[in-house]
Amino acid sequence: LDSYLQKNEQPMDKKNEMCLQAAWGLEYLHAKNVLHRDIAARNCLYGDNKVKISDFGLTREGTVYQMDPHKRVPIRWLAPETLKMAIYTQKTDVFSYGEL
């Protein structure tokens, strides 16, 4: 999604639709008790007028995940409380979604 939008100017209503589709994807993951842990524009794919969440390498089952504070993770999209407490929740994913 990130590179698509950089190369293709879109009207605001189309961008809003893309964001809505990403939100539906995140809602689906959370309904299945899955934490994505790496929601970012680079991990949202766009094609055939659909946004799909991708890159499940950091995904964990459950609603709370205690991260290893010594492990390196992408921090640009992380909620401040996750950086401070090293705990991921669904709220962390929602914060990251808001950064889109």
CSV table of C-alpha atoms in Angstrom, one decimal:
chain,number,residue,atom,x,y,z
A,1,LEU,CA,0.0,0.0,0.0
A,2,ASP,CA,2.8,2.3,0.9
A,3,SER,CA,4.6,2.2,-2.5
A,4,TYR,CA,1.3,2.0,-4.4
A,5,LEU,CA,0.1,5.3,-2.9
A,6,GLN,CA,3.5,6.9,-3.5
A,7,LYS,CA,3.3,6.1,-7.2
A,8,ASN,CA,-0.4,6.6,-7.7
A,9,GLU,CA,-2.3,9.7,-6.6
A,10,GLN,CA,-5.7,8.7,-5.2
A,11,PRO,CA,-8.7,10.8,-4.3
A,12,MET,CA,-9.5,11.1,-0.5
A,13,ASP,CA,-12.6,8.8,-0.8
A,14,LYS,CA,-10.5,6.1,-2.3
A,15,LYS,CA,-7.9,6.4,0.4
A,16,ASN,CA,-10.6,6.3,3.0
A,17,GLU,CA,-11.9,3.1,1.5
A,18,MET,CA,-8.4,1.6,1.6
A,19,CYS,CA,-8.2,2.4,5.3
A,20,LEU,CA,-11.6,0.9,6.0
A,21,GLN,CA,-10.6,-2.3,4.3
A,22,ALA,CA,-7.4,-2.5,6.4
A,23,ALA,CA,-9.5,-1.9,9.5
A,24,TRP,CA,-11.8,-4.8,8.5
A,25,GLY,CA,-8.8,-7.0,8.1
A,26,LEU,CA,-7.5,-6.0,11.5
A,27,GLU,CA,-10.9,-6.6,13.0
A,28,TYR,CA,-11.0,-10.1,11.5
A,29,LEU,CA,-7.6,-10.9,13.0
A,30,HIS,CA,-8.6,-9.7,16.5
A,31,ALA,CA,-11.9,-11.6,16.3
A,32,LYS,CA,-9.7,-14.7,15.8
A,33,ASN,CA,-7.6,-13.7,18.8
A,34,VAL,CA,-4.5,-13.0,16.7
A,35,LEU,CA,-2.1,-10.1,17.3
A,36,HIS,CA,-0.4,-9.0,14.1
A,37,ARG,CA,2.3,-7.0,15.9
A,38,ASP,CA,3.6,-5.3,12.7
A,39,ILE,CA,0.7,-3.3,11.2
A,40,ALA,CA,2.2,-0.8,8.9
A,41,ALA,CA,1.5,0.5,5.4
A,42,ARG,CA,4.4,-1.7,4.0
A,43,ASN,CA,2.4,-4.7,5.3
A,44,CYS,CA,-0.9,-3.8,3.6
A,45,LEU,CA,-1.0,-5.0,0.0
A,46,TYR,CA,-3.3,-3.4,-2.6
A,47,GLY,CA,-4.6,-5.1,-5.8
A,48,ASP,CA,-7.9,-5.6,-7.5
A,49,ASN,CA,-9.3,-2.7,-5.4
A,50,LYS,CA,-8.7,-4.6,-2.2
A,51,VAL,CA,-6.4,-4.1,0.7
A,52,LYS,CA,-5.0,-7.2,2.4
A,53,ILE,CA,-2.9,-7.4,5.5
A,54,SER,CA,0.3,-9.3,5.0
A,55,ASP,CA,3.6,-10.3,6.7
A,56,PHE,CA,2.6,-12.5,9.6
A,57,GLY,CA,6.1,-13.1,10.8
A,58,LEU,CA,5.6,-11.4,14.2
A,59,THR,CA,2.0,-12.6,14.6
A,60,ARG,CA,1.1,-14.4,17.9
A,61,GLU,CA,-2.1,-16.1,19.1
A,62,GLY,CA,-3.9,-14.5,22.0
A,63,THR,CA,-4.9,-11.0,23.1
A,64,VAL,CA,-1.7,-10.2,25.1
A,65,TYR,CA,1.9,-10.9,24.3
A,66,GLN,CA,4.9,-10.1,26.5
A,67,MET,CA,7.8,-9.3,24.1
A,68,ASP,CA,11.4,-10.1,24.8
A,69,PRO,CA,12.9,-6.6,25.5
A,70,HIS,CA,16.2,-7.7,24.0
A,71,LYS,CA,14.7,-8.6,20.6
A,72,ARG,CA,14.8,-6.0,17.9
A,73,VAL,CA,11.4,-5.1,16.5
A,74,PRO,CA,10.2,-2.3,14.2
A,75,ILE,CA,9.3,0.6,16.5
A,76,ARG,CA,8.1,3.4,14.2
A,77,TRP,CA,4.5,2.1,14.4
A,78,LEU,CA,4.4,0.9,18.0
A,79,ALA,CA,2.3,2.4,20.8
A,80,PRO,CA,4.4,4.3,23.4
A,81,GLU,CA,3.1,2.0,26.2
A,82,THR,CA,4.3,-1.0,24.2
A,83,LEU,CA,7.8,0.4,24.0
A,84,LYS,CA,7.7,1.2,27.7
A,85,MET,CA,6.1,-2.0,29.1
A,86,ALA,CA,7.1,-4.5,26.3
A,87,ILE,CA,3.5,-5.8,26.2
A,88,TYR,CA,1.6,-6.1,23.0
A,89,THR,CA,-2.2,-6.1,23.0
A,90,GLN,CA,-4.9,-5.6,20.4
A,91,LYS,CA,-4.8,-1.9,21.3
A,92,THR,CA,-1.1,-1.9,20.1
A,93,ASP,CA,-2.3,-3.1,16.7
A,94,VAL,CA,-5.0,-0.4,16.7
A,95,PHE,CA,-2.5,2.3,17.5
A,96,SER,CA,-0.3,1.0,14.6
A,97,TYR,CA,-3.3,1.1,12.3
A,98,GLY,CA,-3.9,4.7,13.3
A,99,GLU,CA,-0.4,5.5,12.1
A,100,LEU,CA,-1.3,4.4,8.6
